Short mmCIF file of C-alpha atoms in Angstrom, two decimals:
data_model
loop_
_atom_site.label_atom_id
_atom_site.label_comp_id
_atom_site.label_asym_id
_atom_site.label_seq_id
_atom_site.Cartn_x
_atom_site.Cartn_y
_atom_site.Cartn_z
CA UNK A 1 0.00 0.00 0.00
CA UNK A 2 2.83 2.41 0.74
CA UNK A 3 6.49 2.83 -0.07
CA UNK A 4 8.17 1.51 3.05
CA UNK A 5 11.72 1.62 1.75
CA UNK A 6 14.38 3.74 3.37
CA UNK A 7 17.48 4.91 1.60
CA UNK A 8 20.71 6.52 2.56
CA UNK A 9 20.94 10.27 1.90
CA UNK A 10 23.95 11.68 0.09
CA UNK A 11 26.78 12.88 2.32
CA UNK A 12 26.06 16.19 4.01
CA UNK A 13 22.40 16.26 3.02
CA UNK A 14 20.30 18.19 3.68
CA UNK A 15 22.69 21.12 3.55
CA UNK A 16 21.80 24.49 5.00
CA UNK A 17 22.55 26.03 1.62
CA UNK A 18 20.02 23.78 -0.07
CA UNK A 19 17.43 24.58 2.60
CA UNK A 20 18.14 28.34 2.56
CA UNK A 21 15.21 29.39 0.32
CA UNK A 22 12.79 27.48 2.51
CA UNK A 23 14.22 28.92 5.74
CA UNK A 24 14.29 32.49 4.40
CA UNK A 25 10.71 32.13 3.22
CA UNK A 26 9.73 30.70 6.58
CA UNK A 27 11.35 33.60 8.44
CA UNK A 28 9.55 36.09 6.20
CA UNK A 29 6.13 34.51 6.81
CA UNK A 30 6.65 34.38 10.56
CA UNK A 31 7.96 37.96 10.62
CA UNK A 32 4.76 39.04 8.87
CA UNK A 33 2.75 37.23 11.52
CA UNK A 34 4.65 38.89 14.35
CA UNK A 35 4.24 42.32 12.73
CA UNK A 36 0.49 41.82 12.40
CA UNK A 37 0.31 40.71 16.04
CA UNK A 38 2.27 43.74 17.20
CA UNK A 39 0.03 46.17 15.30
CA UNK A 40 -3.21 44.47 16.34
CA UNK A 41 -2.13 44.24 19.99
CA UNK A 42 -1.09 47.90 20.05
CA UNK A 43 -4.50 48.89 18.69
CA UNK A 44 -6.13 46.96 21.54
CA UNK A 45 -3.70 48.33 24.14
CA UNK A 46 -2.14 44.92 24.73
CA UNK A 47 1.47 43.82 24.81
CA UNK A 48 2.28 41.40 21.98
CA UNK A 49 5.37 40.05 23.72
CA UNK A 50 3.32 39.22 26.81
CA UNK A 51 0.87 37.30 24.64
CA UNK A 52 3.75 35.30 23.22
CA UNK A 53 5.63 34.58 26.45
CA UNK A 54 3.56 35.12 29.58
CA UNK A 55 0.03 33.83 29.12
CA UNK A 56 -1.69 30.44 29.23
CA UNK A 57 0.65 27.45 28.86
CA UNK A 58 3.70 29.71 28.70
CA UNK A 59 3.18 30.59 32.35
CA UNK A 60 2.97 26.94 33.34
CA UNK A 61 6.23 26.14 31.55
CA UNK A 62 8.11 29.06 33.09
CA UNK A 63 6.80 28.14 36.54
CA UNK A 64 8.17 24.62 36.10
CA UNK A 65 11.51 26.10 35.02
CA UNK A 66 11.64 28.43 38.00
CA UNK A 67 10.11 26.36 40.81
CA UNK A 68 10.14 22.77 39.60
CA UNK A 69 7.19 20.42 39.76
CA UNK A 70 4.56 20.34 42.48
CA UNK A 71 2.54 23.49 41.77
CA UNK A 72 -1.20 23.05 41.33
CA UNK A 73 -4.37 25.11 41.19
CA UNK A 74 -7.59 23.83 42.78
CA UNK A 75 -10.68 25.18 41.07
CA UNK A 76 -14.06 25.78 42.77
CA UNK A 77 -15.60 22.83 40.89
CA UNK A 78 -13.03 20.46 42.38
CA UNK A 79 -10.73 20.18 39.36
CA UNK A 80 -7.01 20.15 40.10
CA UNK A 81 -4.68 21.68 37.54
CA UNK A 82 -1.20 20.33 38.24
CA UNK A 83 1.96 21.39 36.44
CA UNK A 84 2.87 17.70 36.22
CA UNK A 85 0.78 17.72 33.05
CA UNK A 86 3.59 19.63 31.29
CA UNK A 87 6.51 17.58 30.00
CA UNK A 88 9.97 18.74 31.08
CA UNK A 89 12.19 19.36 28.05
CA UNK A 90 11.06 22.93 27.34
CA UNK A 91 11.34 24.00 31.02
CA UNK A 92 14.80 22.40 31.17
CA UNK A 93 15.88 24.46 28.17
CA UNK A 94 14.36 27.60 29.68
CA UNK A 95 16.29 26.97 32.89
CA UNK A 96 19.49 26.36 30.93
CA UNK A 97 19.08 29.59 28.96
CA UNK A 98 18.51 31.56 32.16
CA UNK A 99 21.61 29.97 33.72
CA UNK A 100 24.00 30.82 30.88
CA UNK A 101 22.52 34.12 29.63
CA UNK A 102 20.90 37.22 31.17
CA UNK A 103 17.52 36.10 29.81
CA UNK A 104 14.53 35.42 32.02
CA UNK A 105 12.78 32.06 31.87
CA UNK A 106 10.06 33.57 29.67
CA UNK A 107 12.66 35.14 27.38
CA UNK A 108 14.43 31.79 27.17
CA UNK A 109 11.19 30.09 26.19
CA UNK A 110 10.70 32.62 23.41
CA UNK A 111 14.24 32.12 22.09
CA UNK A 112 13.85 28.34 22.25
CA UNK A 113 10.60 28.63 20.29
CA UNK A 114 12.17 30.81 17.60
CA UNK A 115 15.21 28.56 17.16
CA UNK A 116 13.11 25.42 17.33
CA UNK A 117 10.70 26.73 14.71
CA UNK A 118 13.61 27.25 12.31
CA UNK A 119 14.89 23.76 13.11
CA UNK A 120 11.39 22.40 12.51
CA UNK A 121 11.15 24.21 9.18
CA UNK A 122 14.52 22.75 8.17
CA UNK A 123 13.40 19.28 9.23
CA UNK A 124 10.16 19.54 7.26
CA UNK A 125 12.15 20.66 4.24
CA UNK A 126 14.60 17.77 4.70
CA UNK A 127 11.84 15.16 4.76
CA UNK A 128 9.94 16.64 1.82
CA UNK A 129 13.05 17.32 -0.26
CA UNK A 130 14.22 13.74 0.30
CA UNK A 131 10.89 12.34 -0.86
CA UNK A 132 9.65 14.78 -3.50
CA UNK A 133 12.36 17.31 -4.32
CA UNK A 134 13.49 20.77 -3.35
CA UNK A 135 10.57 22.75 -4.78
CA UNK A 136 8.03 20.67 -2.90
CA UNK A 137 10.17 21.05 0.23
CA UNK A 138 10.04 24.84 0.02
CA UNK A 139 6.27 24.77 -0.50
CA UNK A 140 5.78 22.44 2.47
CA UNK A 141 7.74 24.74 4.78
CA UNK A 142 5.85 27.85 3.64
CA UNK A 143 2.52 26.10 4.10
CA UNK A 144 3.48 25.06 7.62
CA UNK A 145 4.58 28.63 8.38
CA UNK A 146 1.29 30.01 7.06
CA UNK A 147 -1.05 27.72 8.97
CA UNK A 148 -3.94 29.67 10.51
CA UNK A 149 -2.47 28.90 13.93
CA UNK A 150 1.12 29.49 12.79
CA UNK A 151 1.58 32.23 15.38
CA UNK A 152 1.96 29.44 17.97
CA UNK A 153 5.29 28.60 16.34
CA UNK A 154 6.58 31.89 17.78
CA UNK A 155 5.14 31.41 21.27
CA UNK A 156 6.91 30.06 24.34
CA UNK A 157 5.00 26.81 23.84
CA UNK A 158 6.41 23.36 23.13
CA UNK A 159 4.88 22.81 19.66
CA UNK A 160 7.86 24.14 17.70
CA UNK A 161 10.36 22.19 19.79
CA UNK A 162 8.32 19.01 19.40
CA UNK A 163 7.84 19.46 15.65
CA UNK A 164 11.58 19.99 15.17
CA UNK A 165 12.42 16.77 17.03
CA UNK A 166 9.68 14.84 15.25
CA UNK A 167 10.61 16.04 11.77
CA UNK A 168 14.28 15.23 12.18
CA UNK A 169 13.47 11.86 13.73
CA UNK A 170 11.31 11.03 10.71
CA UNK A 171 14.09 12.18 8.41
CA UNK A 172 16.50 9.90 10.25
CA UNK A 173 14.07 7.00 9.82
CA UNK A 174 13.54 7.44 6.08
CA UNK A 175 17.29 7.74 5.56
CA UNK A 176 18.14 4.71 7.68
CA UNK A 177 19.78 6.51 10.64
CA UNK A 178 18.13 4.41 13.31
CA UNK A 179 20.06 5.43 16.42
CA UNK A 180 19.61 9.12 15.61
CA UNK A 181 15.90 8.51 15.06
CA UNK A 182 15.65 6.78 18.44
CA UNK A 183 17.46 9.57 20.30
CA UNK A 184 15.29 12.26 18.73
CA UNK A 185 12.15 10.23 19.48
CA UNK A 186 13.33 9.97 23.09
CA UNK A 187 13.64 13.76 23.28
CA UNK A 188 10.26 14.24 21.59
CA UNK A 189 8.80 11.98 24.27
CA UNK A 190 10.16 14.38 26.90
CA UNK A 191 8.48 17.33 25.16
CA UNK A 192 4.79 16.48 24.73
CA UNK A 193 2.45 13.52 25.37
CA UNK A 194 2.06 13.19 21.60
CA UNK A 195 5.68 12.03 21.53
CA UNK A 196 3.98 8.63 21.33
CA UNK A 197 3.44 9.39 17.63
CA UNK A 198 7.18 9.60 16.95
CA UNK A 199 7.82 6.40 18.88
CA UNK A 200 5.10 4.64 16.89
CA UNK A 201 6.63 5.83 13.61
CA UNK A 202 10.09 4.55 14.53
CA UNK A 203 8.76 1.21 15.71
CA UNK A 204 6.49 0.71 12.69
CA UNK A 205 9.30 1.37 10.23
CA UNK A 206 11.76 -0.80 12.16
CA UNK A 207 9.36 -3.75 12.43
CA UNK A 208 8.59 -3.64 8.71
CA UNK A 209 12.32 -3.51 7.95
CA UNK A 210 12.95 -6.54 10.19
CA UNK A 211 10.14 -8.49 8.53
CA UNK A 212 11.44 -7.65 5.08
CA UNK A 213 14.94 -8.73 5.95
CA UNK A 214 13.71 -12.06 7.30
CA UNK A 215 11.64 -12.56 4.16
CA UNK A 216 14.62 -11.83 1.95
CA UNK A 217 16.89 -14.11 3.97
CA UNK A 218 14.45 -16.98 3.60
CA UNK A 219 13.93 -16.50 -0.13
CA UNK A 220 15.85 -19.20 -2.05
CA UNK A 221 15.55 -17.18 -5.24
CA UNK A 222 17.73 -14.43 -3.84
CA UNK A 223 20.80 -16.20 -5.19
CA UNK A 224 22.99 -15.25 -2.24
CA UNK A 225 24.63 -18.67 -2.17
CA UNK A 226 26.07 -17.92 -5.56
CA UNK A 227 27.80 -14.69 -4.44
CA UNK A 228 31.26 -14.29 -6.01
CA UNK A 229 34.34 -14.15 -3.85
CA UNK A 230 36.31 -11.03 -3.07
CA UNK A 231 39.96 -10.93 -4.07
CA UNK A 232 40.90 -11.99 -0.52
CA UNK A 233 38.78 -15.13 -0.94
CA UNK A 234 35.89 -14.12 1.36
CA UNK A 235 32.49 -14.24 -0.33
CA UNK A 236 30.52 -11.02 -0.75
CA UNK A 237 27.69 -12.76 1.12
CA UNK A 238 29.78 -12.67 4.30
CA UNK A 239 30.27 -8.93 4.05
CA UNK A 240 26.57 -8.43 3.29
CA UNK A 241 25.58 -10.47 6.31
CA UNK A 242 27.91 -8.43 8.50
CA UNK A 243 26.38 -5.23 7.17
CA UNK A 244 22.86 -6.54 7.78
CA UNK A 245 23.78 -7.53 11.35
CA UNK A 246 25.20 -4.08 12.05
CA UNK A 247 22.13 -2.40 10.58
CA UNK A 248 19.87 -4.69 12.58
CA UNK A 249 21.74 -3.84 15.77
CA UNK A 250 21.43 -0.10 15.15
CA UNK A 251 17.76 -0.51 14.32
CA UNK A 252 17.11 -2.45 17.52
CA UNK A 253 18.98 0.18 19.53
CA UNK A 254 16.89 2.92 17.93
CA UNK A 255 13.71 1.04 18.85
CA UNK A 256 14.96 0.63 22.42
CA UNK A 257 15.83 4.32 22.81
CA UNK A 258 12.68 5.77 21.22
CA UNK A 259 10.16 5.24 24.06
CA UNK A 260 12.52 5.93 26.96
CA UNK A 261 11.81 9.67 27.26
CA UNK A 262 8.04 9.44 27.50
CA UNK A 263 8.17 6.28 29.62
CA UNK A 264 10.62 7.82 32.07
CA UNK A 265 8.52 10.94 32.62
CA UNK A 266 5.20 9.09 32.88
CA UNK A 267 6.64 6.59 35.37
CA UNK A 268 8.24 9.43 37.37
CA UNK A 269 4.87 11.21 37.56
CA UNK A 270 3.25 7.98 38.70
CA UNK A 271 5.86 7.62 41.43
CA UNK A 272 5.54 11.30 42.39
CA UNK A 273 1.75 11.09 42.70
CA UNK A 274 1.75 7.65 44.27
CA UNK A 275 -0.70 6.39 41.65
CA UNK A 276 1.62 4.04 39.83
CA UNK A 277 1.99 3.72 36.08
CA UNK A 278 -1.37 5.41 35.43
CA UNK A 279 -0.61 8.44 37.58
CA UNK A 280 -0.12 10.70 34.57
CA UNK A 281 -3.63 9.88 33.36
CA UNK A 282 -4.95 11.02 36.74
CA UNK A 283 -3.06 14.29 36.33
CA UNK A 284 -4.65 14.81 32.91
CA UNK A 285 -8.06 13.93 34.34
CA UNK A 286 -7.63 16.83 36.75
CA UNK A 287 -7.54 19.05 33.67
CA UNK A 288 -10.63 17.19 32.33
CA UNK A 289 -8.48 15.92 29.52
CA UNK A 290 -8.35 12.38 28.21
CA UNK A 291 -8.98 10.16 25.19
CA UNK A 292 -12.61 9.26 24.53
CA UNK A 293 -12.54 8.42 20.85
CA UNK A 294 -13.91 11.83 19.87
CA UNK A 295 -17.25 11.58 21.68
CA UNK A 296 -16.87 14.83 23.60
CA UNK A 297 -15.73 16.65 20.48
CA UNK A 298 -18.70 15.30 18.54
CA UNK A 299 -21.06 16.59 21.25
CA UNK A 300 -19.28 19.94 21.19
CA UNK A 301 -19.84 20.21 17.43
CA UNK A 302 -23.45 19.06 17.71
CA UNK A 303 -24.18 21.72 20.34
CA UNK A 304 -23.22 24.38 17.81
CA UNK A 305 -26.33 23.55 15.79
CA UNK A 306 -28.73 24.50 18.59
CA UNK A 307 -28.71 28.16 17.59
CA UNK A 308 -27.74 30.59 14.87
CA UNK A 309 -25.13 31.88 14.01
CA UNK A 310 -23.21 29.28 16.06
CA UNK A 311 -24.46 26.72 13.53
CA UNK A 312 -22.06 28.30 11.04
CA UNK A 313 -19.21 27.47 13.40
CA UNK A 314 -20.50 23.90 13.55
CA UNK A 315 -20.46 23.67 9.77
CA UNK A 316 -16.93 25.07 9.73
CA UNK A 317 -15.77 22.46 12.25
CA UNK A 318 -17.26 19.63 10.22
CA UNK A 319 -15.67 20.94 7.04
CA UNK A 320 -12.33 21.30 8.84
CA UNK A 321 -12.38 17.74 10.18
CA UNK A 322 -13.47 16.47 6.76
CA UNK A 323 -10.53 18.30 5.14
CA UNK A 324 -8.08 16.73 7.59
CA UNK A 325 -9.45 13.24 6.95
CA UNK A 326 -9.37 13.83 3.19
CA UNK A 327 -5.76 15.00 3.34
CA UNK A 328 -4.79 11.87 5.25
CA UNK A 329 -6.51 9.68 2.66
CA UNK A 330 -4.61 11.51 -0.08
CA UNK A 331 -1.37 10.92 1.84
CA UNK A 332 -2.10 7.20 1.81
CA UNK A 333 -3.03 7.22 -1.87
CA UNK A 334 0.18 9.08 -2.69
CA UNK A 335 2.10 6.30 -0.96
CA UNK A 336 3.86 8.35 1.67
CA UNK A 337 6.39 6.24 3.60
CA UNK A 338 4.90 4.27 6.47
CA UNK A 339 6.59 6.25 9.29
CA UNK A 340 5.05 9.50 8.04
CA UNK A 341 1.60 7.93 7.78
CA UNK A 342 1.85 6.43 11.26
CA UNK A 343 3.12 9.67 12.77
CA UNK A 344 0.47 11.87 11.13
CA UNK A 345 -2.26 9.36 11.95
CA UNK A 346 -1.40 9.19 15.64
CA UNK A 347 -1.03 12.98 15.98
CA UNK A 348 -4.38 13.50 14.26
CA UNK A 349 -6.16 10.85 16.29
CA UNK A 350 -4.85 12.17 19.61
CA UNK A 351 -5.80 15.75 18.69
CA UNK A 352 -9.31 15.04 17.42
CA UNK A 353 -10.19 12.43 20.02
CA UNK A 354 -9.07 14.33 23.12
CA UNK A 355 -11.98 15.01 25.43
CA UNK A 356 -11.28 18.64 26.26
CA UNK A 357 -9.81 21.95 25.10
CA UNK A 358 -11.69 21.97 21.82
CA UNK A 359 -10.46 25.43 20.90
CA UNK A 360 -6.87 24.16 21.06
CA UNK A 361 -7.34 21.35 18.53
CA UNK A 362 -5.92 23.36 15.59
CA UNK A 363 -2.78 23.96 17.66
CA UNK A 364 -2.56 20.28 18.60
CA UNK A 365 -2.75 19.35 14.91
CA UNK A 366 0.08 21.68 13.93
CA UNK A 367 2.87 19.06 14.29
CA UNK A 368 1.11 16.78 11.75
CA UNK A 369 3.06 18.32 8.87
CA UNK A 370 2.86 15.23 6.58
CA UNK A 371 -0.78 16.22 6.00
CA UNK A 372 0.53 19.28 4.13
CA UNK A 373 2.59 17.31 1.64
CA UNK A 374 -0.24 16.72 -0.88
CA UNK A 375 -0.87 20.48 -0.94
CA UNK A 376 2.86 21.16 -1.24
CA UNK A 377 3.09 18.82 -4.22
CA UNK A 378 0.15 20.55 -5.89
CA UNK A 379 1.75 23.97 -5.37
CA UNK A 380 5.11 22.72 -6.61
CA UNK A 381 3.49 21.81 -9.95
CA UNK A 382 2.26 25.37 -10.49
CA UNK A 383 4.28 28.07 -12.17
CA UNK A 384 6.29 30.15 -9.73
CA UNK A 385 4.19 33.36 -9.98
CA UNK A 386 0.97 31.45 -9.34
CA UNK A 387 2.32 29.44 -6.41
CA UNK A 388 3.84 32.63 -4.96
CA UNK A 389 0.45 34.36 -5.21
CA UNK A 390 -1.30 31.48 -3.43
CA UNK A 391 1.30 31.26 -0.68
CA UNK A 392 1.41 35.04 -0.25
CA UNK A 393 -2.37 35.22 0.13
CA UNK A 394 -2.37 32.39 2.64
CA UNK A 395 0.46 34.03 4.59
CA UNK A 396 -1.42 37.33 4.87
CA UNK A 397 -4.55 35.51 5.99
CA UNK A 398 -2.56 33.58 8.58
CA UNK A 399 -0.97 36.76 9.93
CA UNK A 400 -4.32 38.52 10.34
CA UNK A 401 -6.05 35.51 11.85
CA UNK A 402 -3.16 34.82 14.22
CA UNK A 403 -3.24 38.39 15.52
CA UNK A 404 -7.01 38.22 15.99
CA UNK A 405 -6.86 34.78 17.61
CA UNK A 406 -4.11 35.56 20.09
CA UNK A 407 -5.84 38.76 21.18
CA UNK A 408 -8.94 36.77 22.06
CA UNK A 409 -10.02 35.80 25.55
CA UNK A 410 -9.27 32.08 25.47
CA UNK A 411 -6.00 30.19 25.24
CA UNK A 412 -4.83 29.04 21.81
#
């Protein structure tokens, strides 16, 4: 059904020089978004930098960096919001930046987000360029930059950091760098709960590779027994088997490393709370967050049709979910590599089927960049002036919407 093969990238790929047009375009789109936010916030007598660094989840991350874990807020309805819900890699980096620079924790979070967003853009380009070519890679990066919720990429949130780790882990998988893929998956698992998606991608690709190798080894038509000898008398088959063993060892090590980050944090939370291995789920339940297969989200959408004009919002939500599902189907039909399909599928399922924070679902879907590849391929086939017009229009729309959205009352 899909192209599961991995191949080795040429030495030095993907070079910064090759990725430069994508990164410059990305920086331009995000700069436009920040300019729109600054102007809109000033008109509403708000501070744009505060919106980016010191509201909503940003405050929770900086509090972890400054005070460690153990802070919680008890609401009048009995809910308990604990900072144990927030994975530690971003706060660790904020603490590190504050230790080695004059920056505050919030400033450090902003710098980490900016650098991580560039690393994520480079990673998205690397994956797309490897699979479909440079032009498609540039289009994919610009589309990701111009998402309606793209402003989050510049916030002191963990989405940019996670996307960077996920994209480069996927690139390592499709180019056969298994240990690197496992290490990056480990770090992604320390960044967000959805790190499970990266682990699943690494494991799926590795298992398929193992199965294929066993099938090839057991195929008598492979003709390996007839391998010619090297000049030193050793058959080429021996060298091939040694190479396969080394590759298999690296692949197994990558699989072993991949889940360690998420597992370590979840088990630590369970020990900290005294609730065992499921302690992290109890922490999330205190935020009224969990996985219910999308039932709560379906009820949320259905409630929109009880009045007008909220019914228009309900229609928009249905169209949006339908578009996401359609894009995933197109990804399958275009035979994206298995790790990308697994990763995008898990990210999408976790975002759409979470039982709370419905307004944050667009942000939770942002790391699912493989869903953008069909659109990137379509844009890459257009003439440059036409694709530039489309991307420019989308970028302006994203900048305006992001400024409007972040100046709203609720968290993104």
